[in-house]
Amino acid sequence: MEVVCLPALSRVAVCGGTHGNELSGVYLVRERLKKKEEVETISVVTVMSNPRAVQLCRRYSETDLNRCFTTATLSSPISDKTPYEIVRAQELNTLLGPKGSDEAMDLICDLHNTTANMGLCLITYSDRDWICLHIYKYLQKEMPSVPIRYIHFDISISEAYSLESVGKHGFAIEIGPQPHGVVRADIFNMMKDGVRLMLDWIQHFNSGIQFEGGVVDVYTMVKNIDYPRDPETRSITAAIHPQLQDRDFCLLHTGDPLFLTFSGETETYKGEEPLYPFFVNECAYYEKGIALSLARRKRVEIPSIQVKRD
Amino acid sequence: MTSCHNAVSLHEARKVAIFGGTHGNEMSGVTLVNLWTNNEAEIQRTGLTTKPFITNPRAVEKCTRYIDTDLNRAFTSENLSAPRSDDLPYEVRRAQEINQMFGPKGSPEAYDVIFDLHNTTSNMGCTLILESSKDPFILQMVNYIKRAIAPASCSLLLYDHPLLQYATSRSVAKHPIGLEVGPQPQGVLRSNIFESMRVIVKHGLDFIELFNGGMEFPPCTIDVHRVSESMDYPRDTNGNIIAMIHPDLQDCDWEPLNPGDPMFQTFDGRTIFYEGSTVYPTFINEAAYYEKQQAFVMTKRETLVANGIKASKI
């Protein structure tokens, strides 16, 4: 593949507290706001996305902020009945966007935690955004002791509902396992290193260094599986099976255990295609009807890239 | 086998309750109590009635620890004797109701035993929480449970400290016992944690059945961790925490913390060391304790002696 030339990333946003109880991002944003470090060649803005939820130490106060960034929701009319998070999403769109326009941030990095054993994941909407994929490749190289993966949701930008879709490039850094409402030093340090390395890469890129292409693994979201539920009450009737618990990204084959019911029966995976589970037993997904998500893995060839000189 | 004269004669324990959802986001207890409410077979025993009960249904519905105030701190004599009023915080009103149903606390009508089911984000494994070092019935029960689950282990935490002891929902019973199993994130149900708690309750109920049926339990000794004090996070002048549990301390519940050991790590990587005599920390990095100013709770090891017990038939 030929070297691809891309514009410099001169305006970057680091966001945390999009979910108020995902504390690595909350504390990292607080530290960054305190320290006010400057980075050459990049203007970095640090944002606490959902201050009300952070104050309450809850995921959200009225509705999940990280589902409010579809083009439709961003342009919906505001009244005094509009949920706080929708108002806030539109504020963030003004600050960091507008989504889809030339004024939008070059890159948005949104910091999250999960109760699932996912290591460090970059989550984004594209499997051919060379900037995001190169940052992924760079993090893998510079943080060899951390499992780092790239998850792609195949959704159009206008339908994309999360904060990072506001920028020209964007990804969430999702790190687990960490309980909500807790900050673990090992997880915090992993996120701090990831953000630092991302900013280092952007500086190197902006300064003209060519980053060599290669092949990387990408996980593309295929479907979700809900818990077995009581038909009347809709309460869950099983827990994630002990053989699946904490086994995110371990290939799931037909017949493998999925759930262990409260009466001791094992329910198994009935799909024909072996897929990779992730977000296994994520706390916030019980109410969304998701016990685990499943992805296909593929190899993606990425070109060498270099900053475009005007 | 020791002879009968050493055994303390105690009333049979006929009224037993199992509390879940005292904190609405501690899912093992919520799930078990709901399960047993729909199907009591597993918790039925001869010679006693066992009532499963969700103590904080509004918090359970919202999957949150509490609505207005922590129910598991609400059973103070002040709260329980306050005149009924809709202006009282939800949990205070609830405490009064629970005291009516399962107490009154301190009276002869109170339930004999309450098992109160909890989860923690701390790596405490299975822990039984005692409120007294002098209740031979409870001491014998925990001894029985420990032996029954061996080789799996169970820690015993004694909160017999005037300042750190707290007015728990289970305290309305004559013989309260807390079950604390972790690590489990709030709002999450882990299968292994759920099954561990289920097994402990099973053995607790078995003990009561055997006791009521006339089995004598000889004197025994049990090793406990007695709570001595708690340690807060370092904070700035605004009250925000400025350091995290150090990676070397994280998940090391029940292991000795010696003077000079790493304790906290600031956000920019500096270590803060523990200074003080050797203690055995627990509740390390419990999510709900950030607001209670407890990064961990310090304990000292102690051996308690329990009298033999036997049910009296009067």
Short mmCIF file of C-alpha atoms in Angstrom, two decimals, chain A residues 72-258:
data_model
loop_
_atom_site.label_atom_id
_atom_site.label_comp_id
_atom_site.label_asym_id
_atom_site.label_seq_id
_atom_site.Cartn_x
_atom_site.Cartn_y
_atom_site.Cartn_z
CA ALA A 72 -31.16 13.30 15.33
CA THR A 73 -30.76 13.76 19.09
CA LEU A 74 -28.19 16.50 18.63
CA SER A 75 -30.61 18.51 16.55
CA SER A 76 -33.76 17.85 18.57
CA PRO A 77 -35.50 20.90 20.08
CA ILE A 78 -34.87 21.62 23.77
CA SER A 79 -37.61 22.39 26.28
CA ASP A 80 -37.48 22.52 30.08
CA LYS A 81 -38.66 18.90 30.07
CA THR A 82 -35.64 17.77 28.06
CA PRO A 83 -33.50 15.37 30.07
CA TYR A 84 -30.28 16.86 31.43
CA GLU A 85 -28.06 14.58 29.34
CA ILE A 86 -29.65 15.59 26.05
CA VAL A 87 -29.07 19.25 26.87
CA ARG A 88 -25.51 18.41 27.87
CA ALA A 89 -24.94 16.43 24.66
CA GLN A 90 -25.90 19.48 22.63
CA GLU A 91 -23.55 21.64 24.73
CA LEU A 92 -20.72 19.18 24.12
CA ASN A 93 -21.55 19.16 20.43
CA THR A 94 -21.17 22.94 20.37
CA LEU A 95 -17.94 22.73 22.33
CA LEU A 96 -16.30 19.84 20.46
CA GLY A 97 -18.23 19.74 17.19
CA PRO A 98 -20.50 20.39 15.54
CA LYS A 99 -20.52 16.74 14.54
CA GLY A 100 -19.86 16.35 10.83
CA SER A 101 -18.54 19.88 10.33
CA ASP A 102 -15.12 21.32 9.60
CA GLU A 103 -14.98 22.99 13.00
CA ALA A 104 -15.18 19.70 14.91
CA MET A 105 -12.24 18.49 17.01
CA ASP A 106 -9.71 16.55 14.97
CA LEU A 107 -9.79 13.75 17.52
CA ILE A 108 -11.91 12.95 20.56
CA CYS A 109 -10.73 10.35 23.06
CA ASP A 110 -13.45 9.39 25.56
CA LEU A 111 -12.43 7.51 28.72
CA HIS A 112 -14.49 4.63 30.08
CA ASN A 113 -14.35 1.70 32.46
CA THR A 114 -16.17 -1.59 32.35
CA THR A 115 -16.84 -4.31 34.91
CA ALA A 116 -15.97 -6.81 32.14
CA ASN A 117 -12.49 -8.30 31.89
CA MET A 118 -11.65 -6.54 28.63
CA GLY A 119 -8.17 -5.17 29.25
CA LEU A 120 -7.73 -1.99 27.20
CA CYS A 121 -10.00 -1.59 24.20
CA LEU A 122 -10.27 1.17 21.64
CA ILE A 123 -13.88 1.34 20.52
CA THR A 124 -14.84 3.22 17.40
CA TYR A 125 -17.14 3.30 14.39
CA SER A 126 -14.66 2.71 11.62
CA ASP A 127 -12.42 -0.17 10.57
CA ARG A 128 -10.51 1.99 8.13
CA ASP A 129 -9.75 5.15 10.08
CA TRP A 130 -5.97 5.01 9.69
CA ILE A 131 -5.39 7.49 12.51
CA CYS A 132 -7.29 5.37 15.04
CA LEU A 133 -5.75 2.15 13.74
CA HIS A 134 -2.22 3.56 13.92
CA ILE A 135 -2.76 4.78 17.47
CA TYR A 136 -3.92 1.23 18.26
CA LYS A 137 -0.82 -0.27 16.68
CA TYR A 138 1.36 2.18 18.59
CA LEU A 139 -0.26 1.42 21.95
CA GLN A 140 0.19 -2.31 21.37
CA LYS A 141 3.87 -1.77 20.73
CA GLU A 142 4.45 0.62 23.63
CA MET A 143 2.33 -1.25 26.23
CA PRO A 144 3.28 -4.86 25.51
CA SER A 145 2.20 -6.18 28.91
CA VAL A 146 -1.39 -4.96 28.47
CA PRO A 147 -3.97 -6.78 26.32
CA ILE A 148 -5.04 -4.09 23.81
CA ARG A 149 -7.80 -4.63 21.29
CA TYR A 150 -9.76 -2.64 18.75
CA ILE A 151 -13.53 -2.97 18.59
CA HIS A 152 -15.47 -1.67 15.64
CA PHE A 153 -19.20 -0.95 15.64
CA ASP A 154 -20.41 -0.90 12.07
CA ILE A 155 -22.78 2.07 12.35
CA SER A 156 -22.97 5.14 10.13
CA ILE A 157 -21.68 8.37 11.60
CA SER A 158 -25.12 9.95 11.77
CA GLU A 159 -26.51 6.93 13.63
CA ALA A 160 -23.42 6.75 15.85
CA TYR A 161 -24.64 7.59 19.33
CA SER A 162 -21.53 8.08 21.43
CA LEU A 163 -19.44 11.12 22.27
CA GLU A 164 -16.35 10.33 20.22
CA SER A 165 -18.44 10.36 17.02
CA VAL A 166 -18.56 14.16 17.33
CA GLY A 167 -14.91 14.49 16.31
CA LYS A 168 -13.42 14.00 12.85
CA HIS A 169 -11.63 11.02 14.37
CA GLY A 170 -12.58 9.49 17.67
CA PHE A 171 -12.49 6.45 19.90
CA ALA A 172 -13.37 5.45 23.39
CA ILE A 173 -10.67 3.97 25.57
CA GLU A 174 -12.50 1.33 27.59
CA ILE A 175 -10.56 -0.38 30.39
CA GLY A 176 -11.68 -3.16 32.71
CA PRO A 177 -12.28 -4.92 34.91
CA GLN A 178 -13.08 -2.26 37.46
CA PRO A 179 -16.22 -1.98 39.58
CA HIS A 180 -18.15 1.24 39.00
CA GLY A 181 -17.57 3.69 41.80
CA VAL A 182 -14.05 2.38 42.44
CA VAL A 183 -10.67 3.61 41.23
CA ARG A 184 -8.02 0.89 41.01
CA ALA A 185 -4.43 2.09 40.71
CA ASP A 186 -3.49 -0.52 38.10
CA ILE A 187 -6.41 0.43 35.85
CA PHE A 188 -5.90 4.17 36.39
CA ASN A 189 -2.22 3.90 35.48
CA MET A 190 -3.09 1.92 32.36
CA MET A 191 -5.46 4.66 31.25
CA LYS A 192 -2.97 7.41 32.10
CA ASP A 193 -0.27 5.65 30.07
CA GLY A 194 -2.68 5.08 27.18
CA VAL A 195 -3.64 8.76 27.02
CA ARG A 196 -0.02 9.87 27.30
CA LEU A 197 1.07 7.52 24.52
CA MET A 198 -1.80 8.63 22.32
CA LEU A 199 -0.75 12.27 22.72
CA ASP A 200 2.89 11.30 22.08
CA TRP A 201 1.87 9.55 18.87
CA ILE A 202 -0.12 12.59 17.72
CA GLN A 203 2.89 14.83 18.37
CA HIS A 204 5.16 12.50 16.43
CA PHE A 205 2.65 12.31 13.61
CA ASN A 206 2.21 16.08 13.46
CA SER A 207 6.00 16.56 13.40
CA GLY A 208 6.26 14.56 10.17
CA ILE A 209 7.33 11.09 11.28
CA GLN A 210 6.11 8.40 8.94
CA PHE A 211 4.39 5.50 10.66
CA GLU A 212 4.89 2.19 8.93
CA GLY A 213 1.82 0.19 8.01
CA GLY A 214 1.18 -3.40 8.86
CA VAL A 215 -1.59 -5.79 9.79
CA VAL A 216 -3.73 -5.53 12.91
CA ASP A 217 -6.64 -7.49 14.37
CA VAL A 218 -10.02 -5.78 14.50
CA TYR A 219 -13.10 -7.10 16.32
CA THR A 220 -16.37 -6.12 14.66
CA MET A 221 -19.52 -6.25 16.78
CA VAL A 222 -22.04 -8.76 15.42
CA LYS A 223 -24.79 -9.14 18.02
CA ASN A 224 -25.77 -9.07 21.69
CA ILE A 225 -27.14 -11.88 23.84
CA ASP A 226 -29.50 -11.13 26.72
CA TYR A 227 -29.86 -13.03 29.97
CA PRO A 228 -32.53 -15.70 30.23
CA ARG A 229 -35.47 -13.97 31.89
CA ASP A 230 -38.71 -14.88 33.61
CA PRO A 231 -41.42 -14.32 31.00
CA GLU A 232 -43.70 -12.46 33.44
CA THR A 233 -41.41 -10.42 35.66
CA ARG A 234 -38.53 -10.08 33.18
CA SER A 235 -36.10 -10.72 36.06
CA ILE A 236 -32.98 -12.61 35.09
CA THR A 237 -33.05 -16.34 35.84
CA ALA A 238 -29.35 -17.09 35.34
CA ALA A 239 -25.89 -15.64 35.76
CA ILE A 240 -23.03 -15.66 33.27
CA HIS A 241 -21.59 -19.18 33.48
CA PRO A 242 -18.38 -19.49 35.56
CA GLN A 243 -16.63 -20.83 32.44
CA LEU A 244 -17.48 -17.68 30.50
CA GLN A 245 -17.08 -15.14 33.31
CA ASP A 246 -13.89 -13.09 32.79
CA ARG A 247 -13.20 -14.83 29.46
CA ASP A 248 -13.77 -11.84 27.20
CA PHE A 249 -12.18 -12.37 23.78
CA CYS A 250 -11.85 -16.14 24.28
CA LEU A 251 -13.48 -17.67 21.21
CA LEU A 252 -16.96 -19.04 21.92
CA HIS A 253 -17.98 -22.17 20.02
CA THR A 254 -21.40 -23.75 19.55
CA GLY A 255 -22.22 -25.72 22.68
CA ASP A 256 -19.95 -23.69 24.98
CA PRO A 257 -21.53 -22.66 28.31
CA LEU A 258 -23.12 -19.22 28.42
#
